[in-house]
C-alpha cells in the first residue's frame, strides 16, 4: 500500500468515525443526519430490495443512454453535415433544449405508464438535446476542406461521413456525451422519485416520507455509485477516442 | 509540341448566395502542358482557390469547361488529379504513414500494396523515419511534406496545390520550394500551384499565370526564362527582378 493510499483510507476512516460520533452524541436529529450504523442497519434490513432497485435503475440508465447516444449523434451529425437540415433543425433543437423537460413528464407517464418506460423516455429525452447540439456544432465547425480533400481523393459520401467527419467531430461529440449522460442519470433518478413504482429514486422518496433516513442515505449512495460507474465508462471512452485532440492542444 | 494536359475554356463562376451575386471568375482560359510547373499568382481573396476547386471537379463552374487529359471534368478524378491544401488537412488521429495510405484505403487497395507505396513516397519526401508519428508530432514543413506524399500516392498525372506553403515561415517555405522542385523533377508530374507570393511563383515555375483581383481574370501568361535546376541565388538576378516587376505592375494596374 502506498503512502497516499494509506492517507486516503485513514482520512476516510477518521471521517466515518467522526460522523458516527457526532450522530451518537445526539447533537443533530437522526432524521436529518443518519449515522453510518443506521445505513448499515438499512443494508441488513433491506439490502436485497435496494440491490434489486439498483439493477432496475442501472438498466433504465443503460437503455436511455443507448437511445439518447444513437439518436443524438445521428441527428446531430446529419444536421451538421447537411446545411439545409441544420438550418432548420439547429434552432429547433436549441429552443427545445431550453424547455425544462420535466413539465412533459406527466405526459410520458400517461403515454407509457408509471413503470421503467417513462423513466427511460424522460432520461433519453433529457440526454438527447445536448448530445445532438454538440454533435451538430462539432461537425459544423470542421474545416470544409477536410470533406473537399476526401472527395477529391475519391471518397464516397458514406466514407466522408464515417472516415473523416465523424472521427474529426468525435472530441466535440464526446463532450456532448458528458453533459448529456449526466442529464440522463439525473433524469432517470428524479423521475423515479416523482411518480414511480421502482428504482433507487423510488426507494429514496419512499423512505424519506417514512423518516427512514438511513435508508435514504443508502439510496443516495447507490445513485452516486451509478453516476460514478457511468462516469468511469465515459472517461475510458474519452481516453480512447479523444486523445489526439488533447495531444494536439498541448502542442499549440 | 507537348500536349495540353489541362485545358480550361471560358470559365466563369458566379456565386449567388442570397441577394447580390458575386462573380469569382471571369472568362478564364488557359492550357497547361504535360510535365509543366505552372503557378497561378494573384491577390488573396481572388478566385484562385475557386479555380483550383473547379479544376479538381469539386465545384461546378457557371459557364465554361475544363478538360483534363482529353476528358471533360464533371466530378472528382482522383486517379488523374492529386490535391494538396495549405495547412495540410491531415487526419490528426492517423500516423504519417496512415495518412499517406488513406486515399488508397478509400479505394480498397490491399494493405500490403498501399503500405509499400506509402512508404516509398514518405521516403521520397524524406520522412521515412517519421512514418509512425502523428501530425501533431511533426513540424509544419514535415506535415506539408506528408500532404504532398498523400497527393502523389494515387500516382496522378496532375497535382493541384493551393498555397501549400502559405502557413510556413519564410526559411522553411524556401526550403520546401526547393524540395518540391526536386520531387517534381523526379516524378515529372504536371503541377498547378497557387500562391500569392511573386517570388515563390517565379522561382518554381515554367509559366506564371497572373490573375486579377475579383472577379478573377487571367491578365497574363508569362513564361519564366530561368535555367533549371533553379538555385537560391537566381532570386537576385536581373531576369528574376524583371519578372517580378512585370507581375507586380499587372496586379496593381488590375486594381485600377
CSV table of C-alpha atoms in Angstrom, one decimal:
chain,number,residue,atom,x,y,z
A,1,UNK,CA,0.0,0.0,0.0
A,2,UNK,CA,1.4,3.4,-1.0
A,3,UNK,CA,1.6,6.3,1.3
A,4,UNK,CA,-1.2,8.3,-0.5
A,5,UNK,CA,-3.5,5.3,-0.3
A,6,UNK,CA,-2.8,4.9,3.5
A,7,UNK,CA,-3.5,8.6,4.0
A,8,UNK,CA,-6.7,8.3,2.0
A,9,UNK,CA,-8.0,5.3,3.8
A,10,UNK,CA,-7.0,6.8,7.1
A,11,UNK,CA,-8.8,10.0,6.3
A,12,UNK,CA,-11.9,8.2,5.2
A,13,UNK,CA,-12.0,6.1,8.4
A,14,UNK,CA,-11.5,9.2,10.5
A,15,UNK,CA,-14.4,11.0,8.7
A,16,UNK,CA,-16.6,8.0,9.2
A,17,UNK,CA,-15.7,7.8,12.9
A,18,UNK,CA,-16.3,11.5,13.4
A,19,UNK,CA,-19.7,11.2,11.6
A,20,UNK,CA,-20.7,8.2,13.8
A,21,UNK,CA,-19.6,10.1,16.9
A,22,UNK,CA,-21.5,13.3,16.0
A,23,UNK,CA,-24.7,11.2,15.4
A,24,UNK,CA,-24.2,9.2,18.7
A,25,UNK,CA,-23.8,12.4,20.7
A,26,UNK,CA,-27.3,13.4,19.7
A,27,UNK,CA,-26.4,16.9,18.7
A,28,UNK,CA,-28.2,16.5,15.4
A,29,UNK,CA,-31.5,14.8,14.9
A,30,UNK,CA,-31.2,11.3,13.3
A,31,UNK,CA,-33.9,12.3,10.8
A,32,UNK,CA,-31.5,15.0,9.4
A,33,UNK,CA,-28.2,13.1,9.8
A,34,UNK,CA,-28.3,9.4,9.8
A,35,UNK,CA,-25.3,7.6,11.3
A,36,UNK,CA,-23.1,5.2,9.3
A,37,UNK,CA,-24.5,2.4,11.6
A,38,UNK,CA,-28.0,3.4,10.6
A,39,UNK,CA,-27.0,3.0,6.9
A,40,UNK,CA,-25.5,-0.4,7.8
A,41,UNK,CA,-28.8,-1.3,9.5
A,42,UNK,CA,-30.7,-0.3,6.3
A,43,UNK,CA,-28.4,-2.7,4.3
A,44,UNK,CA,-29.0,-5.5,6.8
A,45,UNK,CA,-32.8,-5.0,6.7
A,46,UNK,CA,-33.5,-4.1,3.1
A,47,UNK,CA,-30.2,-4.7,1.2
A,48,UNK,CA,-31.9,-7.2,-1.2
A,49,UNK,CA,-34.6,-4.7,-2.1
A,50,UNK,CA,-32.1,-1.9,-2.7
A,51,UNK,CA,-29.9,-4.2,-4.8
A,52,UNK,CA,-32.9,-5.0,-7.0
A,53,UNK,CA,-33.8,-1.4,-7.3
A,54,UNK,CA,-30.2,-0.5,-8.2
A,55,UNK,CA,-30.4,-3.1,-11.0
A,56,UNK,CA,-33.6,-1.5,-12.3
A,57,UNK,CA,-32.1,2.0,-12.2
A,58,UNK,CA,-28.9,0.8,-13.9
A,59,UNK,CA,-30.9,-0.9,-16.6
A,60,UNK,CA,-33.1,2.2,-17.2
A,61,UNK,CA,-30.0,4.3,-17.4
A,62,UNK,CA,-28.3,1.9,-19.9
A,63,UNK,CA,-31.3,1.9,-22.2
A,64,UNK,CA,-31.8,5.6,-22.0
A,65,UNK,CA,-28.0,6.1,-22.8
A,66,UNK,CA,-28.3,3.7,-25.8
A,67,UNK,CA,-31.3,5.7,-27.1
A,68,UNK,CA,-30.0,9.2,-26.5
A,69,UNK,CA,-26.5,8.5,-27.8
A,70,UNK,CA,-27.5,6.9,-31.0
A,71,UNK,CA,-30.3,9.3,-31.8
A,72,UNK,CA,-28.4,12.3,-30.6
A,73,UNK,CA,-25.2,11.6,-32.5
A,74,UNK,CA,-27.2,10.5,-35.6
A,75,UNK,CA,-29.4,13.6,-35.7
A,76,UNK,CA,-26.6,16.0,-34.7
A,77,UNK,CA,-24.0,14.7,-37.3
A,78,UNK,CA,-26.7,14.6,-40.0
A,79,UNK,CA,-27.8,18.2,-39.3
A,80,UNK,CA,-24.2,19.3,-39.0
A,81,UNK,CA,-23.2,17.9,-42.4
A,82,UNK,CA,-26.3,18.8,-44.3
A,83,UNK,CA,-26.6,22.6,-44.3
A,84,UNK,CA,-30.3,22.8,-45.2
A,85,UNK,CA,-31.3,20.3,-42.5
A,86,UNK,CA,-29.0,22.1,-40.0
A,87,UNK,CA,-30.6,25.4,-40.7
A,88,UNK,CA,-34.0,24.1,-39.7
A,89,UNK,CA,-33.0,21.6,-37.0
A,90,UNK,CA,-30.4,23.7,-35.3
A,91,UNK,CA,-32.6,26.4,-33.9
A,92,UNK,CA,-35.4,23.9,-33.2
A,93,UNK,CA,-33.0,21.7,-31.1
A,94,UNK,CA,-31.7,24.7,-29.1
A,95,UNK,CA,-35.1,26.0,-28.3
A,96,UNK,CA,-36.4,22.6,-27.3
A,97,UNK,CA,-33.2,22.2,-25.1
A,98,UNK,CA,-34.2,25.4,-23.3
A,99,UNK,CA,-37.5,24.0,-22.2
A,100,UNK,CA,-37.5,22.3,-18.8
A,101,UNK,CA,-38.4,18.8,-19.9
A,102,UNK,CA,-39.8,17.8,-16.6
A,103,UNK,CA,-43.1,19.6,-17.4
A,104,UNK,CA,-43.5,16.9,-20.1
A,105,UNK,CA,-43.1,14.0,-17.6
A,106,UNK,CA,-46.8,13.7,-16.7
A,107,UNK,CA,-47.4,13.2,-20.4
A,108,UNK,CA,-44.8,10.5,-20.6
A,109,UNK,CA,-46.4,8.7,-17.7
A,110,UNK,CA,-49.8,9.0,-19.4
A,111,UNK,CA,-48.3,7.5,-22.6
A,112,UNK,CA,-46.2,4.7,-21.3
A,113,UNK,CA,-47.2,4.3,-17.6
A,114,UNK,CA,-45.5,4.5,-14.2
A,115,UNK,CA,-43.0,1.7,-14.9
A,116,UNK,CA,-39.4,1.9,-16.2
A,117,UNK,CA,-40.5,3.0,-19.7
A,118,UNK,CA,-41.5,6.5,-18.7
A,119,UNK,CA,-38.1,6.9,-16.9
A,120,UNK,CA,-36.2,5.7,-19.9
A,121,UNK,CA,-38.2,8.0,-22.1
A,122,UNK,CA,-37.5,11.0,-19.9
A,123,UNK,CA,-33.8,10.2,-19.4
A,124,UNK,CA,-33.3,9.7,-23.1
A,125,UNK,CA,-35.1,12.9,-23.9
A,126,UNK,CA,-33.0,14.9,-21.4
A,127,UNK,CA,-29.8,13.5,-22.8
A,128,UNK,CA,-30.7,13.7,-26.5
A,129,UNK,CA,-30.6,17.5,-26.9
A,130,UNK,CA,-27.2,18.4,-25.6
A,131,UNK,CA,-25.7,15.4,-27.4
A,132,UNK,CA,-27.4,16.3,-30.7
A,133,UNK,CA,-26.4,20.0,-30.3
A,134,UNK,CA,-22.8,19.2,-29.5
A,135,UNK,CA,-22.5,16.8,-32.4
A,136,UNK,CA,-24.1,19.4,-34.7
A,137,UNK,CA,-21.8,22.2,-33.8
A,138,UNK,CA,-18.8,19.8,-33.7
A,139,UNK,CA,-19.4,18.8,-37.3
A,140,UNK,CA,-20.4,22.3,-38.5
A,141,UNK,CA,-17.1,23.8,-37.1
A,142,UNK,CA,-14.9,21.4,-39.1
A,143,UNK,CA,-12.8,22.9,-41.8
A,144,UNK,CA,-14.8,22.3,-45.0
A,145,UNK,CA,-11.6,21.4,-46.8
A,146,UNK,CA,-11.4,18.1,-45.0
A,147,UNK,CA,-14.5,16.9,-46.8
A,148,UNK,CA,-13.2,18.5,-50.1
A,149,UNK,CA,-9.9,16.8,-49.9
A,150,UNK,CA,-11.6,13.4,-49.2
A,151,UNK,CA,-13.9,13.9,-52.1
A,152,UNK,CA,-11.0,14.8,-54.3
A,153,UNK,CA,-9.4,11.5,-53.2
A,154,UNK,CA,-12.4,9.7,-54.5
A,155,UNK,CA,-14.2,9.1,-51.1
A,156,UNK,CA,-17.9,8.3,-51.3
A,157,UNK,CA,-20.4,10.3,-49.2
A,158,UNK,CA,-20.5,7.4,-46.7
A,159,UNK,CA,-16.8,7.3,-46.5
A,160,UNK,CA,-16.6,11.1,-45.9
A,161,UNK,CA,-19.1,10.7,-43.2
A,162,UNK,CA,-17.7,7.7,-41.3
A,163,UNK,CA,-14.0,8.0,-42.0
A,164,UNK,CA,-13.5,11.8,-41.9
A,165,UNK,CA,-16.3,13.9,-40.5
A,166,UNK,CA,-17.4,11.6,-37.6
A,167,UNK,CA,-13.9,11.0,-36.2
A,168,UNK,CA,-13.0,14.6,-36.6
A,169,UNK,CA,-16.0,15.7,-34.7
A,170,UNK,CA,-15.5,13.0,-32.0
A,171,UNK,CA,-14.0,15.2,-29.3
A,172,UNK,CA,-17.0,17.6,-29.6
A,173,UNK,CA,-19.3,14.6,-29.6
A,174,UNK,CA,-17.7,13.2,-26.5
A,175,UNK,CA,-18.1,16.4,-24.6
A,176,UNK,CA,-21.7,16.4,-25.6
A,177,UNK,CA,-22.0,12.8,-24.3
A,178,UNK,CA,-20.5,14.0,-20.9
A,179,UNK,CA,-23.2,16.7,-20.4
A,180,UNK,CA,-26.0,14.5,-21.9
A,181,UNK,CA,-25.2,11.4,-19.9
A,182,UNK,CA,-25.2,13.2,-16.6
A,183,UNK,CA,-28.6,14.6,-17.5
A,184,UNK,CA,-29.8,11.1,-18.3
A,185,UNK,CA,-28.8,9.9,-14.8
A,186,UNK,CA,-30.4,12.9,-13.2
A,187,UNK,CA,-33.5,12.4,-15.3
A,188,UNK,CA,-33.9,8.7,-14.5
A,189,UNK,CA,-33.4,9.1,-10.7
A,190,UNK,CA,-35.5,12.2,-10.4
A,191,UNK,CA,-38.5,10.7,-12.3
A,192,UNK,CA,-38.2,7.6,-10.1
A,193,UNK,CA,-38.7,9.9,-7.2
A,194,UNK,CA,-41.7,11.5,-8.8
A,195,UNK,CA,-44.3,9.0,-10.0
A,196,UNK,CA,-42.9,5.6,-9.8
A,197,UNK,CA,-43.0,2.0,-8.6
A,198,UNK,CA,-39.4,1.1,-8.6
A,199,UNK,CA,-35.7,2.0,-8.8
A,200,UNK,CA,-33.3,3.7,-6.4
A,201,UNK,CA,-35.1,7.1,-6.7
A,202,UNK,CA,-38.4,5.5,-5.7
A,203,UNK,CA,-36.8,4.0,-2.6
A,204,UNK,CA,-35.2,7.3,-1.6
A,205,UNK,CA,-38.5,9.1,-2.0
A,206,UNK,CA,-40.5,6.3,-0.2
A,207,UNK,CA,-38.2,6.1,2.8
A,208,UNK,CA,-38.0,9.9,3.1
A,209,UNK,CA,-41.7,10.0,3.7
A,210,UNK,CA,-41.2,7.3,6.4
A,211,UNK,CA,-38.3,9.2,8.0
A,212,UNK,CA,-36.0,6.2,7.5
A,213,UNK,CA,-33.0,8.4,7.0
A,214,UNK,CA,-30.6,5.5,7.0
A,215,UNK,CA,-32.4,4.0,4.0
A,216,UNK,CA,-32.5,7.4,2.3
A,217,UNK,CA,-28.7,7.6,2.7
A,218,UNK,CA,-28.3,4.2,1.3
A,219,UNK,CA,-30.3,5.2,-1.8
A,220,UNK,CA,-28.3,8.3,-2.2
A,221,UNK,CA,-25.1,6.3,-2.1
A,222,UNK,CA,-26.4,3.9,-4.8
A,223,UNK,CA,-27.4,6.8,-7.0
A,224,UNK,CA,-23.9,8.3,-6.6
A,225,UNK,CA,-22.5,4.9,-7.4
A,226,UNK,CA,-24.5,4.7,-10.6
A,227,UNK,CA,-23.2,8.1,-11.6
A,228,UNK,CA,-19.6,7.1,-10.8
A,229,UNK,CA,-19.9,3.9,-12.8
A,230,UNK,CA,-21.1,5.7,-15.9
A,231,UNK,CA,-18.5,8.5,-15.5
A,232,UNK,CA,-15.8,5.8,-15.4
A,233,UNK,CA,-17.0,4.4,-18.7
A,234,UNK,CA,-17.1,7.9,-20.2
A,235,UNK,CA,-13.6,8.7,-19.1
A,236,UNK,CA,-12.5,5.5,-20.6
A,237,UNK,CA,-14.1,6.4,-23.9
A,238,UNK,CA,-12.6,9.9,-23.8
A,239,UNK,CA,-9.2,8.4,-23.2
A,240,UNK,CA,-9.6,6.0,-26.1
A,241,UNK,CA,-11.0,8.3,-28.8
A,242,UNK,CA,-10.3,11.9,-27.7
A,243,UNK,CA,-6.6,11.5,-27.1
A,244,UNK,CA,-5.3,13.0,-30.2
A,245,UNK,CA,-7.2,16.2,-29.7
A,246,UNK,CA,-5.8,16.6,-26.2
A,247,UNK,CA,-2.3,16.0,-27.5
A,248,UNK,CA,-2.9,18.4,-30.3
A,249,UNK,CA,-4.0,21.1,-27.9
A,250,UNK,CA,-0.9,20.7,-25.7
A,251,UNK,CA,1.3,21.2,-28.7
A,252,UNK,CA,-0.2,24.6,-29.5
B,1,UNK,CA,4.6,20.4,-79.3
B,2,UNK,CA,3.7,19.0,-75.9
B,3,UNK,CA,0.1,18.0,-75.5
B,4,UNK,CA,-2.2,20.0,-73.2
B,5,UNK,CA,-2.9,18.0,-70.1
B,6,UNK,CA,-5.1,20.7,-68.7
B,7,UNK,CA,-7.3,22.8,-70.9
B,8,UNK,CA,-9.6,25.5,-69.5
B,9,UNK,CA,-12.1,27.3,-71.7
B,10,UNK,CA,-14.1,30.3,-70.9
B,11,UNK,CA,-14.6,29.5,-67.2
B,12,UNK,CA,-16.9,31.8,-65.3
B,13,UNK,CA,-18.1,31.3,-61.8
B,14,UNK,CA,-20.8,33.3,-60.1
B,15,UNK,CA,-21.8,32.7,-56.6
B,16,UNK,CA,-25.4,33.8,-55.8
B,17,UNK,CA,-25.9,33.1,-52.1
B,18,UNK,CA,-28.8,35.4,-51.3
B,19,UNK,CA,-29.2,38.7,-52.9
B,20,UNK,CA,-26.2,40.1,-54.7
B,21,UNK,CA,-24.4,37.6,-56.9
B,22,UNK,CA,-20.6,37.6,-56.6
B,23,UNK,CA,-18.5,36.9,-59.6
B,24,UNK,CA,-15.4,35.0,-58.6
B,25,UNK,CA,-14.0,34.1,-62.0
B,26,UNK,CA,-14.5,35.9,-65.3
B,27,UNK,CA,-13.9,34.1,-68.6
B,28,UNK,CA,-10.8,32.2,-67.6
B,29,UNK,CA,-9.0,30.3,-70.3
B,30,UNK,CA,-5.5,28.7,-70.4
B,31,UNK,CA,-3.7,25.5,-71.1
B,32,UNK,CA,-1.1,23.5,-69.2
B,33,UNK,CA,1.4,21.2,-71.0
B,34,UNK,CA,2.3,17.8,-69.8
B,35,UNK,CA,5.0,17.9,-67.1
B,36,UNK,CA,4.9,21.7,-66.7
B,37,UNK,CA,5.1,23.5,-63.4
B,38,UNK,CA,2.5,26.2,-63.7
B,39,UNK,CA,1.8,28.8,-61.0
B,40,UNK,CA,-1.3,30.9,-60.6
B,41,UNK,CA,-0.4,34.1,-58.8
B,42,UNK,CA,-2.8,36.8,-57.7
B,43,UNK,CA,-4.1,38.7,-54.7
B,44,UNK,CA,-5.7,37.0,-51.8
B,45,UNK,CA,-9.5,36.7,-51.9
B,46,UNK,CA,-9.4,36.5,-55.7
B,47,UNK,CA,-10.8,33.5,-57.4
B,48,UNK,CA,-7.6,31.4,-57.2
B,49,UNK,CA,-8.9,28.7,-54.9
B,50,UNK,CA,-12.3,28.6,-56.7
B,51,UNK,CA,-10.4,27.9,-59.9
B,52,UNK,CA,-8.5,25.1,-58.3
B,53,UNK,CA,-11.6,23.5,-56.9
B,54,UNK,CA,-13.2,23.7,-60.4
B,55,UNK,CA,-10.2,22.1,-61.9
B,56,UNK,CA,-10.4,19.3,-59.3
B,57,UNK,CA,-14.1,18.7,-60.2
B,58,UNK,CA,-15.1,19.7,-56.6
B,59,UNK,CA,-17.0,22.8,-57.6
B,60,UNK,CA,-19.1,23.4,-60.7
B,61,UNK,CA,-18.4,26.4,-62.9
B,62,UNK,CA,-21.2,28.6,-64.0
B,63,UNK,CA,-20.1,28.5,-67.6
B,64,UNK,CA,-17.1,27.1,-69.5
B,65,UNK,CA,-15.4,23.8,-69.4
B,66,UNK,CA,-12.3,22.0,-68.0
B,67,UNK,CA,-10.6,19.2,-69.9
B,68,UNK,CA,-8.0,17.0,-68.2
B,69,UNK,CA,-6.1,14.5,-70.2
B,70,UNK,CA,-8.6,14.6,-73.0
B,71,UNK,CA,-11.7,14.2,-70.8
B,72,UNK,CA,-14.1,16.8,-69.6
B,73,UNK,CA,-14.1,17.2,-65.8
B,74,UNK,CA,-17.6,16.8,-64.3
B,75,UNK,CA,-16.6,15.5,-60.9
B,76,UNK,CA,-13.6,14.4,-58.9
B,77,UNK,CA,-11.0,12.4,-60.9
B,78,UNK,CA,-8.7,11.0,-58.1
B,79,UNK,CA,-6.8,8.8,-60.5
B,80,UNK,CA,-5.7,11.8,-62.5
B,81,UNK,CA,-5.6,14.7,-60.0
B,82,UNK,CA,-3.9,14.8,-56.6
B,83,UNK,CA,-4.7,17.8,-54.3
B,84,UNK,CA,-2.5,19.4,-51.6
B,85,UNK,CA,-4.0,22.2,-49.5
B,86,UNK,CA,-2.5,24.8,-47.2
B,87,UNK,CA,-2.3,23.5,-43.5
B,88,UNK,CA,-2.1,20.0,-44.9
B,89,UNK,CA,-5.6,18.8,-43.7
B,90,UNK,CA,-4.0,15.6,-42.4
B,91,UNK,CA,-6.2,13.4,-40.3
B,92,UNK,CA,-5.0,14.0,-36.7
B,93,UNK,CA,-5.7,10.5,-35.4
B,94,UNK,CA,-3.7,8.8,-38.2
B,95,UNK,CA,0.0,8.4,-38.4
B,96,UNK,CA,2.0,10.0,-41.2
B,97,UNK,CA,2.0,6.6,-42.9
B,98,UNK,CA,-1.7,6.0,-42.5
B,99,UNK,CA,-2.4,9.5,-43.8
B,100,UNK,CA,-0.5,8.8,-47.0
B,101,UNK,CA,-2.2,5.4,-47.3
B,102,UNK,CA,-5.6,7.0,-46.8
B,103,UNK,CA,-6.6,7.7,-50.4
B,104,UNK,CA,-5.7,4.0,-51.3
B,105,UNK,CA,-7.6,2.8,-48.2
B,106,UNK,CA,-10.7,4.6,-49.5
B,107,UNK,CA,-10.4,2.7,-52.8
B,108,UNK,CA,-9.9,-0.7,-51.0
B,109,UNK,CA,-6.3,-1.2,-52.2
B,110,UNK,CA,-4.9,-4.2,-50.4
B,111,UNK,CA,-3.0,-3.3,-47.2
B,112,UNK,CA,0.4,-4.7,-48.4
B,113,UNK,CA,0.3,-2.8,-51.6
B,114,UNK,CA,-0.8,0.5,-50.1
B,115,UNK,CA,1.8,0.3,-47.3
B,116,UNK,CA,4.6,-0.3,-49.7
B,117,UNK,CA,3.5,2.6,-51.9
B,118,UNK,CA,3.1,5.0,-49.0
B,119,UNK,CA,6.4,4.1,-47.5
B,120,UNK,CA,8.1,4.7,-50.9
B,121,UNK,CA,6.5,8.2,-51.1
B,122,UNK,CA,7.4,9.0,-47.5
B,123,UNK,CA,11.0,8.1,-48.4
B,124,UNK,CA,10.9,10.4,-51.4
B,125,UNK,CA,9.8,13.3,-49.3
B,126,UNK,CA,12.5,12.4,-46.7
B,127,UNK,CA,10.2,11.3,-43.9
B,128,UNK,CA,10.9,7.6,-43.8
B,129,UNK,CA,11.9,7.9,-40.2
B,130,UNK,CA,8.7,9.6,-39.2
B,131,UNK,CA,6.2,7.1,-40.6
B,132,UNK,CA,4.6,6.3,-37.3
B,133,UNK,CA,4.5,9.9,-36.0
B,134,UNK,CA,1.2,11.7,-35.7
B,135,UNK,CA,0.6,15.1,-37.4
B,136,UNK,CA,0.9,17.0,-34.1
B,137,UNK,CA,4.3,15.5,-33.6
B,138,UNK,CA,5.6,16.9,-36.9
B,139,UNK,CA,6.7,20.4,-37.8
B,140,UNK,CA,4.7,22.5,-40.2
B,141,UNK,CA,7.1,21.7,-43.0
B,142,UNK,CA,7.0,18.0,-42.3
B,143,UNK,CA,3.2,18.0,-42.2
B,144,UNK,CA,3.2,19.7,-45.6
B,145,UNK,CA,5.6,17.0,-47.0
B,146,UNK,CA,3.2,14.3,-45.7
B,147,UNK,CA,0.4,16.1,-47.5
B,148,UNK,CA,2.5,16.1,-50.7
B,149,UNK,CA,3.2,12.4,-50.4
B,150,UNK,CA,-0.6,11.8,-49.9
B,151,UNK,CA,-1.3,13.9,-53.0
B,152,UNK,CA,1.0,11.7,-55.0
B,153,UNK,CA,0.0,8.3,-53.6
B,154,UNK,CA,-2.6,7.5,-56.3
B,155,UNK,CA,0.1,8.4,-58.9
B,156,UNK,CA,-2.0,11.1,-60.6
B,157,UNK,CA,-0.6,12.9,-63.6
B,158,UNK,CA,-1.5,16.3,-62.2
B,159,UNK,CA,-1.0,17.7,-58.7
B,160,UNK,CA,-3.0,20.8,-57.7
B,161,UNK,CA,-1.6,22.7,-54.8
B,162,UNK,CA,-3.4,25.5,-53.1
B,163,UNK,CA,-0.9,27.7,-51.3
B,164,UNK,CA,0.7,24.6,-49.7
B,165,UNK,CA,3.5,26.6,-48.0
B,166,UNK,CA,1.4,29.6,-47.1
B,167,UNK,CA,1.4,28.9,-43.4
B,168,UNK,CA,5.2,28.3,-43.1
B,169,UNK,CA,7.9,30.7,-42.1
B,170,UNK,CA,10.0,32.1,-45.0
B,171,UNK,CA,13.0,29.9,-44.4
B,172,UNK,CA,11.0,26.7,-44.3
B,173,UNK,CA,9.0,27.9,-47.2
B,174,UNK,CA,12.0,28.4,-49.4
B,175,UNK,CA,13.4,25.0,-48.5
B,176,UNK,CA,10.1,23.4,-49.2
B,177,UNK,CA,10.1,25.1,-52.6
B,178,UNK,CA,13.4,23.5,-53.4
B,179,UNK,CA,12.2,20.2,-52.0
B,180,UNK,CA,9.1,20.4,-54.3
B,181,UNK,CA,11.2,21.1,-57.3
B,182,UNK,CA,13.3,18.1,-56.5
B,183,UNK,CA,10.2,15.9,-56.2
B,184,UNK,CA,8.8,17.4,-59.4
B,185,UNK,CA,12.0,16.7,-61.4
B,186,UNK,CA,12.0,13.1,-60.1
B,187,UNK,CA,8.3,12.3,-60.8
B,188,UNK,CA,7.7,14.6,-63.8
B,189,UNK,CA,4.2,15.3,-62.7
B,190,UNK,CA,2.3,18.3,-64.0
B,191,UNK,CA,2.0,20.8,-61.2
B,192,UNK,CA,-0.6,23.5,-60.9
B,193,UNK,CA,0.4,25.6,-58.0
B,194,UNK,CA,-1.4,28.6,-56.3
B,195,UNK,CA,0.4,31.3,-54.4
B,196,UNK,CA,0.2,34.9,-53.6
B,197,UNK,CA,4.0,35.2,-53.3
B,198,UNK,CA,5.5,36.6,-56.5
B,199,UNK,CA,8.9,35.3,-55.6
B,200,UNK,CA,7.7,31.8,-55.0
B,201,UNK,CA,5.8,31.8,-58.3
B,202,UNK,CA,8.8,32.9,-60.4
B,203,UNK,CA,11.2,30.7,-58.5
B,204,UNK,CA,9.2,27.5,-59.0
B,205,UNK,CA,7.5,27.8,-62.4
B,206,UNK,CA,7.9,27.3,-66.1
B,207,UNK,CA,4.9,29.5,-66.6
B,208,UNK,CA,3.2,32.0,-64.3
B,209,UNK,CA,-0.5,32.8,-64.8
B,210,UNK,CA,-1.2,36.2,-63.4
B,211,UNK,CA,-4.8,36.7,-62.0
B,212,UNK,CA,-6.6,39.9,-61.3
B,213,UNK,CA,-8.4,40.7,-58.1
B,214,UNK,CA,-12.1,39.6,-58.0
B,215,UNK,CA,-13.6,38.8,-60.5
B,216,UNK,CA,-10.6,36.7,-61.4
B,217,UNK,CA,-9.3,37.1,-64.9
B,218,UNK,CA,-6.1,35.8,-66.4
B,219,UNK,CA,-4.1,39.0,-67.0
B,220,UNK,CA,-1.0,37.4,-68.5
B,221,UNK,CA,0.6,34.1,-69.2
B,222,UNK,CA,4.2,34.6,-68.5
B,223,UNK,CA,6.9,32.1,-69.3
B,224,UNK,CA,9.8,32.2,-66.9
B,225,UNK,CA,13.2,32.2,-68.7
B,226,UNK,CA,15.4,31.0,-65.9
B,227,UNK,CA,17.5,27.9,-66.3
B,228,UNK,CA,16.8,24.7,-64.4
B,229,UNK,CA,17.7,23.5,-61.8
B,230,UNK,CA,16.7,26.7,-60.0
B,231,UNK,CA,19.1,27.9,-57.4
B,232,UNK,CA,18.5,30.3,-54.5
B,233,UNK,CA,21.0,32.9,-55.9
B,234,UNK,CA,18.8,33.3,-59.0
B,235,UNK,CA,16.3,35.3,-56.9
B,236,UNK,CA,18.8,38.1,-57.0
B,237,UNK,CA,19.3,38.0,-60.8
B,238,UNK,CA,18.2,40.7,-63.2
B,239,UNK,CA,15.8,38.4,-65.1
B,240,UNK,CA,14.1,37.4,-61.8
B,241,UNK,CA,13.7,41.1,-60.9
B,242,UNK,CA,12.2,42.0,-64.2
B,243,UNK,CA,9.7,39.1,-64.0
B,244,UNK,CA,8.7,40.2,-60.5
B,245,UNK,CA,8.3,43.8,-61.6
B,246,UNK,CA,6.1,42.8,-64.5
B,247,UNK,CA,3.8,40.7,-62.4
B,248,UNK,CA,3.6,43.4,-59.8
B,249,UNK,CA,2.7,46.0,-62.4
B,250,UNK,CA,0.0,43.8,-63.8
B,251,UNK,CA,-1.6,43.1,-60.5
B,252,UNK,CA,-1.5,46.7,-59.2
B,253,UNK,CA,-2.8,48.1,-62.5
B,254,UNK,CA,-5.6,45.5,-62.3
B,255,UNK,CA,-6.7,47.2,-59.1
B,256,UNK,CA,-7.4,50.3,-61.3
